[in-house]
Coordinates of C-alpha atoms in Angstrom, one line a residue:
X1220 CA -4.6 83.3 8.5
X1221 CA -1.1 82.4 10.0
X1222 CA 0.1 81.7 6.6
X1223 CA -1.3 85.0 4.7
X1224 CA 0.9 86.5 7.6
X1225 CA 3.7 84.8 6.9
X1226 CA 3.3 86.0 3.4
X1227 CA 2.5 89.1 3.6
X1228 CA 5.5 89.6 6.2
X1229 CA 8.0 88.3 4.0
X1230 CA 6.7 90.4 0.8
X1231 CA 6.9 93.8 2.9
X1232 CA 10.8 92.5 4.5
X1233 CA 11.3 92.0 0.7
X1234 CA 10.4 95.7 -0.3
X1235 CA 12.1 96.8 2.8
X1236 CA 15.4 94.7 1.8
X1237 CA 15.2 96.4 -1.7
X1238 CA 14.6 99.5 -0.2
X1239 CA 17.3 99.3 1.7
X1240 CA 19.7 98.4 -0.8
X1241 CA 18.7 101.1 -3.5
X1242 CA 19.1 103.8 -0.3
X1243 CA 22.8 102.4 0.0
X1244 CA 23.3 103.4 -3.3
X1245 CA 26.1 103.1 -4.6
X1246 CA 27.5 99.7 -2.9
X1247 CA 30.7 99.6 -5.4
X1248 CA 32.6 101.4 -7.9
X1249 CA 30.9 103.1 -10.9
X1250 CA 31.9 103.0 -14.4
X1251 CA 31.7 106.3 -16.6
X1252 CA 31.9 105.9 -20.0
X1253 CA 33.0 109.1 -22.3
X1254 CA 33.0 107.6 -26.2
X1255 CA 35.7 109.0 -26.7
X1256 CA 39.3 109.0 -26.4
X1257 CA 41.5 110.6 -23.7
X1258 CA 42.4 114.2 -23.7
X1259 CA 39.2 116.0 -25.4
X1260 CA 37.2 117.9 -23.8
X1261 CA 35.0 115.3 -22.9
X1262 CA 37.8 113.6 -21.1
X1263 CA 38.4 116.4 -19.2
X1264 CA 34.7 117.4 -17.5
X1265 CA 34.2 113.6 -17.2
X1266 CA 37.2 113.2 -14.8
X1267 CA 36.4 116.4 -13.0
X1268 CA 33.1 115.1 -12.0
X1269 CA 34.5 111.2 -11.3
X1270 CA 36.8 112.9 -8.8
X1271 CA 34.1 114.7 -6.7
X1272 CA 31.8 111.6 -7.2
X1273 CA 34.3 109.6 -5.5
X1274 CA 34.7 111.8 -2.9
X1275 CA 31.1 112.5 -2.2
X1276 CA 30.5 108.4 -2.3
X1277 CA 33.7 107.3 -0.7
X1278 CA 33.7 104.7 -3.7
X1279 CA 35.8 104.5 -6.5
X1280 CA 34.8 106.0 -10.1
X1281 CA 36.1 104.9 -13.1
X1282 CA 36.4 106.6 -16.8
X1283 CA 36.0 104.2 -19.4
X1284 CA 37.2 105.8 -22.6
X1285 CA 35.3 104.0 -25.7
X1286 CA 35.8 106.0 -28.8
X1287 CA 34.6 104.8 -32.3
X1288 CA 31.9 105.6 -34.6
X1289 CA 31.1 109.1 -33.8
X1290 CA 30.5 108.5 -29.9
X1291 CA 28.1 105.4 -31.2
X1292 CA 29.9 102.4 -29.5
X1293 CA 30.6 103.9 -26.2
X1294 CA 26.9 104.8 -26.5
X1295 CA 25.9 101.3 -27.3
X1296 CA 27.6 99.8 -24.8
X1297 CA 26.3 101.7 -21.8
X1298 CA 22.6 101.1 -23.8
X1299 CA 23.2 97.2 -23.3
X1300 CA 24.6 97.5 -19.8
X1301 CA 22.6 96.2 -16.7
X1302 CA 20.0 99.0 -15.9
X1303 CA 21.6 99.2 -12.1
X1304 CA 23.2 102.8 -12.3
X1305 CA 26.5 101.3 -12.2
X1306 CA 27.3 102.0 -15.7
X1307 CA 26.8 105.6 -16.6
X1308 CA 27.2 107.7 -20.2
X1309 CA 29.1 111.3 -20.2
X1310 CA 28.7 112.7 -23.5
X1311 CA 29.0 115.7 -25.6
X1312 CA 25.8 116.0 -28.1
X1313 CA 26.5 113.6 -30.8
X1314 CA 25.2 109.9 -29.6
X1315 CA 22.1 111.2 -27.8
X1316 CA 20.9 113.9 -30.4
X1317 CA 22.9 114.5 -33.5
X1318 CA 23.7 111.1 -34.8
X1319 CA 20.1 110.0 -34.9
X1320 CA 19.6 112.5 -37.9
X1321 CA 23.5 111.9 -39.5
X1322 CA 23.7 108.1 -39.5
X1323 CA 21.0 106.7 -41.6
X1324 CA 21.1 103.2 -39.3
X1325 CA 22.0 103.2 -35.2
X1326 CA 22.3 100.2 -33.1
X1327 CA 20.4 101.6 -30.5
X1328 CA 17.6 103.9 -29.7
X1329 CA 18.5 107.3 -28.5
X1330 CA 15.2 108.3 -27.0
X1331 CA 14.6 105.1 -25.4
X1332 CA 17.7 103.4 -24.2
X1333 CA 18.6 105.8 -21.8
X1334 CA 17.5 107.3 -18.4
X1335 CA 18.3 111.5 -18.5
X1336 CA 20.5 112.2 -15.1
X1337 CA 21.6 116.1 -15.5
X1338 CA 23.1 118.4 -18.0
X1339 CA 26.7 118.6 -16.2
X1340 CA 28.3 121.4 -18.5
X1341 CA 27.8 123.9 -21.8
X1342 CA 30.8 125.2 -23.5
X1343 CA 31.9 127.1 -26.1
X1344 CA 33.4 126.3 -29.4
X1345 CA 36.2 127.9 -31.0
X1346 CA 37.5 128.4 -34.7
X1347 CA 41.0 128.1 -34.5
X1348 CA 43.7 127.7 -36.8
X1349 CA 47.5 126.5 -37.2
X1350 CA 49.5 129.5 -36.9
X1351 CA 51.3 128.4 -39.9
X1352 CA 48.0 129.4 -41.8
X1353 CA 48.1 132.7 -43.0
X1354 CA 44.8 134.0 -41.7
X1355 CA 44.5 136.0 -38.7
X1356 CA 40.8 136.6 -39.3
X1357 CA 38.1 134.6 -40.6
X1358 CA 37.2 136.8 -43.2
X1359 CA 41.3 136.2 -44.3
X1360 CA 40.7 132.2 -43.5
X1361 CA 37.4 132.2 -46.1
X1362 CA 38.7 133.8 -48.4
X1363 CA 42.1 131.6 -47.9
X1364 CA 39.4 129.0 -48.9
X1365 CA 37.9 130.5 -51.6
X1366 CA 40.7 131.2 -53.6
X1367 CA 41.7 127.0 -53.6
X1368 CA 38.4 125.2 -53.3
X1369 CA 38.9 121.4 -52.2
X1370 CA 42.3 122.5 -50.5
X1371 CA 41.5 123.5 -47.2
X1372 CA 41.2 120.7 -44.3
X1373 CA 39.4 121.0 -41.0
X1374 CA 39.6 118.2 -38.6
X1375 CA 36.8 117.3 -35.9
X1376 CA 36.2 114.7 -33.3
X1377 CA 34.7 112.6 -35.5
X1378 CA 31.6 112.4 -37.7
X1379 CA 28.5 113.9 -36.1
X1380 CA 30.3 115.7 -33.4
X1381 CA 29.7 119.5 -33.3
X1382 CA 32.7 120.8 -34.2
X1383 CA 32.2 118.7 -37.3
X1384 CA 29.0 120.2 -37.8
X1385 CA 30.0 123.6 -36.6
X1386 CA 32.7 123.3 -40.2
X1387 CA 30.1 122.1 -42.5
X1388 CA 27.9 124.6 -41.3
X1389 CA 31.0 127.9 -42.2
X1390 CA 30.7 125.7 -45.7
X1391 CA 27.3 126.6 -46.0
X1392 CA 27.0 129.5 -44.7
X1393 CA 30.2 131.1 -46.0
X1394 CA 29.8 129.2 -49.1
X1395 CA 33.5 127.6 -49.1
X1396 CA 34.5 124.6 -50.1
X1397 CA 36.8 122.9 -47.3
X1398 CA 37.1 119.1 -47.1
X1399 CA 36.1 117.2 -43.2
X1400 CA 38.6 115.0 -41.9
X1401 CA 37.1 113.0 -38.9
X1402 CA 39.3 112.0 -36.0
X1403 CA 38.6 109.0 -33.6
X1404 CA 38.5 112.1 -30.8
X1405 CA 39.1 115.3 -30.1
X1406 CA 42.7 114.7 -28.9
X1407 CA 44.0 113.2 -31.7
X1408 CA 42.9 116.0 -34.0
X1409 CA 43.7 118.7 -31.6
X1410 CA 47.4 116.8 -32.0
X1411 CA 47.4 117.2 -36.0
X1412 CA 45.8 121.2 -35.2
X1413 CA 49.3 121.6 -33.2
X1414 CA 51.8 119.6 -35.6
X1415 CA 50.1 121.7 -38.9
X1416 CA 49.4 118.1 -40.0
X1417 CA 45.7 119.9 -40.2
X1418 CA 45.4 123.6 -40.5
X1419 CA 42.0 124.3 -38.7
X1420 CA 39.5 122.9 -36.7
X1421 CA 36.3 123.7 -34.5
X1422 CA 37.4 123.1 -31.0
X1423 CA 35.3 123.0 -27.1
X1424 CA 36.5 126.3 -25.3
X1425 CA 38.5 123.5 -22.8
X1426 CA 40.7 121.9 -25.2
X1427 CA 41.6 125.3 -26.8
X1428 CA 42.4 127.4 -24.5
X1429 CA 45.5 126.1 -22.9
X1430 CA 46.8 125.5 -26.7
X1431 CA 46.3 129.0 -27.6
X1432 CA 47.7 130.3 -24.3
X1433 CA 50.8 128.3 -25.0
X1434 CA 50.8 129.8 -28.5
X1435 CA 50.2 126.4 -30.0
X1436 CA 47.4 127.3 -31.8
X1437 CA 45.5 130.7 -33.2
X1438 CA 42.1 131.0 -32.1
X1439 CA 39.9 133.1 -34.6
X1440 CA 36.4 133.6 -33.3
X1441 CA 33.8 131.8 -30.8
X1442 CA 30.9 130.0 -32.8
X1443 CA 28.7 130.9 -29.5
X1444 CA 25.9 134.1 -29.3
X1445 CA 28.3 135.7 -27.3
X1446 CA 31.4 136.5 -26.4
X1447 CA 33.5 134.2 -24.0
X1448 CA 35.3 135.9 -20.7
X1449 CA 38.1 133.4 -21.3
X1450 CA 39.0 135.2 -24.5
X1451 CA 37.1 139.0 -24.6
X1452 CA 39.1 139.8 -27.4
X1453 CA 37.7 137.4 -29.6
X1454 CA 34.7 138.0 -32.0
X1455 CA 31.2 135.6 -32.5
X1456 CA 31.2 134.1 -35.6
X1457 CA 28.6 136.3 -36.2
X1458 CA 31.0 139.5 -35.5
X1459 CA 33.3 138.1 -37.8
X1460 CA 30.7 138.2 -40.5
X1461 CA 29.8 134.8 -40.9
X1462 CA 25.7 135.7 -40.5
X1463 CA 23.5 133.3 -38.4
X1464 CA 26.0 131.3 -37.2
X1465 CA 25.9 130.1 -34.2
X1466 CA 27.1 126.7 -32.5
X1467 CA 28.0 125.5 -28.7
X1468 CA 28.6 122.2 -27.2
X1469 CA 27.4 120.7 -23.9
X1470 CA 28.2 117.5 -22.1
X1471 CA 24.9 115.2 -20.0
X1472 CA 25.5 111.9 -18.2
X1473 CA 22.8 109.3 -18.6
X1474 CA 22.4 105.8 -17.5
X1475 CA 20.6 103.1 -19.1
X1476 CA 16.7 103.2 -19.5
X1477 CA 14.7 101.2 -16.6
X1478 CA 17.2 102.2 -13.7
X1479 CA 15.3 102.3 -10.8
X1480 CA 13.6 105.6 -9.9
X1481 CA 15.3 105.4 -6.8
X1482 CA 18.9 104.6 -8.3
X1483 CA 18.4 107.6 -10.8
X1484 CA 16.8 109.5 -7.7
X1485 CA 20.4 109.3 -6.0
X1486 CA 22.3 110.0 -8.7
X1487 CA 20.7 112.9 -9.8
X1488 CA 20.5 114.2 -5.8
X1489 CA 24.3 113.4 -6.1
X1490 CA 25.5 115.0 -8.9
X1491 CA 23.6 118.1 -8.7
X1492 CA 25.2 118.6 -4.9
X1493 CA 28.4 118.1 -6.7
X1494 CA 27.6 120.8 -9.6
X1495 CA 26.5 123.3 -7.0
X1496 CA 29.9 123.9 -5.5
X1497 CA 31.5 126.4 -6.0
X1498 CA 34.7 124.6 -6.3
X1499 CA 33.1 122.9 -9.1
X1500 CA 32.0 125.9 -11.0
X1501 CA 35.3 127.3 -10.6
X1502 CA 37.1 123.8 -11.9
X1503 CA 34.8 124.0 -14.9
X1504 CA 35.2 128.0 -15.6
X1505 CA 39.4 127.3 -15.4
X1506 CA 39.2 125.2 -18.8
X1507 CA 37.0 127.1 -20.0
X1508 CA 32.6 125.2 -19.2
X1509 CA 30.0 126.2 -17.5
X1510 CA 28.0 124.0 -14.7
X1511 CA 24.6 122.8 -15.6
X1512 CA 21.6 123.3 -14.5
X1513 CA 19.3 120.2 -16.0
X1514 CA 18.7 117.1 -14.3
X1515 CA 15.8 114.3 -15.0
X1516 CA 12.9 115.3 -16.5
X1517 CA 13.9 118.9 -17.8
X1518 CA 17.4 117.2 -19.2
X1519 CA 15.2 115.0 -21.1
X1520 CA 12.9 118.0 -22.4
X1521 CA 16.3 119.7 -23.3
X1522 CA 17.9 116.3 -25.3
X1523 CA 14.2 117.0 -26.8
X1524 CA 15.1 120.6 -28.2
X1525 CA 18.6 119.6 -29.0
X1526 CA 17.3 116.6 -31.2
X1527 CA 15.5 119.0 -33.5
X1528 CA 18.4 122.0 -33.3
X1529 CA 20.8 119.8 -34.1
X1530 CA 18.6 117.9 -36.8
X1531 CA 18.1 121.1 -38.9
X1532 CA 22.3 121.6 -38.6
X1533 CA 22.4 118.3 -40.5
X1534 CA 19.8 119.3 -42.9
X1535 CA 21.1 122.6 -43.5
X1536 CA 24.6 121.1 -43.7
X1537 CA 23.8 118.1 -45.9
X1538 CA 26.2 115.8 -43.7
X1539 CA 25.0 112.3 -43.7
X1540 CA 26.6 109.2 -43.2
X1541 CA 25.4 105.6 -44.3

């Protein structure tokens, strides 16, 4: 009897123990990876929410930019990381729901290799141009295209992003022939938009609009239902008589799969105190995002949604990569 005890004792100062840790959480710095490079809009909502994370915690946060293969290897990597919510993913749509139906092979499992934290922002996407291009409207821009099929360039993040998809999608729906040239980010192309090394690109509403206000860049239309306060002036896609056309990005952080409920429990708790300040909101709504509102199991029912809305884009599209 005085050994079953003993056992029992030390099993429940175990759980306790564990307990205790997981409720510490977190003990030390945490990693965010964005896969992609510094600069894009990715970048930008990813260090907005490490900042406030650290503050909250009182620990350190840490963005890890790993671009390559279309978002895949940052992806990857925080896929094959320890499942102790230490190493986190922030990323815009491609590795969790577009790639799956672009790439006809991934390394790792979308749906399964990842824990759903919370939807941290949306934003809008924006056709803009070089203002070297003579187009001031899209209408002028397609039929710029039309008249020199094959001649026309539009740069994007990379393969499987959205504003890649957003241009093969004008392609189809406009029926224009312009030619995709993938970037290893956002900020690199965004560089090239600037320079007229590439005369147009589909862009997130954060990495625009400080372009076009510096009159960098020409912003034609928003590729979202509506209209964006940022820019009132400017028409939808749809407005510019482009018909069903419609395309907006977002941004989710997700950890590995099998963190401990209670791990992903805190983290969730945390960043949705975070996202509820108004400081926050008003952080995101300066370059140009919206806060979220998903977290756990209703982020994971959205990635659901997004899997199949962005699946038909690719269909519709045609885009594929081997």
């Amino acid at each position: 009897m005085r050994h079953l005890i003993s056992v029992l004792s030390a099993l429940v100062m175990g759980s306790l123990i564990g307990q205790a840790a997981h409720a510490e959480f977190p003990e030390r710095g945490i990693k965010i990876v964005v896969p992609f490079p510094a600069g894009g809009s990715n970048d930008v909502v990813a260090r907005l929410l490490g900042t406030r994370l650290s503050q909250l915690w009182g620990q350190t946060v840490v963005i890890d930019n790993r671009g390559g293969g279309g978002g895949n290897v940052g992806a990857e990597a925080v896929a094959r990381s320890p499942a102790d919510g230490y190493t986190l993913l922030l990323t815009a749509p491609g590795p969790l729901v577009v790639n799956q139906s672009l790439y006809s092979k991934l390394s790792f499992n979308p749906a399964e290799d990842f824990t759903p934290i919370a939807l941290i922002a949306s934003v809008p996407i924006v056709l803009a141009v070089n203002p070297g291009v003579k187009a001031a409207t899209v209408s002028e821009l397609i039929a710029l295209a039309k008249a020199s099929p094959g001649k026309l360039n539009f740069g994007s993040s990379g393969l499987g992003s959205t504003n890649h998809l957003a241009g093969e999608l004008l392609k189809a729906r406009a029926g224009i022939d312009i030619v995709h040239v993938p970037y290893r980010g956002a900020a690199p192309a965004m560089n090239d938009l600037i320079s007229g090394e590439m005369p147009m690109m589909f862009d997130n509403m954060p990495a625009v609009r400080p372009q076009v206000q510096g009159g960098k860049i020409r912003a034609l239309a928003v590729a979202g239902a509506a209209r964006s306060p940022l820019f009132p002036e400017l028409p939808t896609m749809v407005e510019a008589g482009v018909a069903n056309f419609e395309a907006s990005s977002w941004f989710g952080l997700v950890a590995p799969a099998k963190v401990p409920p209670d791990v992903a429990k805190a983290l969730i708790e945390a960043v949705s105190k975070v996202m509820s300040e108004p400081d926050m909101a008003k952080r995101l709504a300066d370059v140009g995002a919206e806060p979220g509102t998903l977290s756990g199991d209703a982020f994971g029912a959205f990635l659901r949604t997004e899997v199949d809305k962005w699946g038909e884009v690719v269909k519709t599209s045609g885009a594929k990569v081997e």
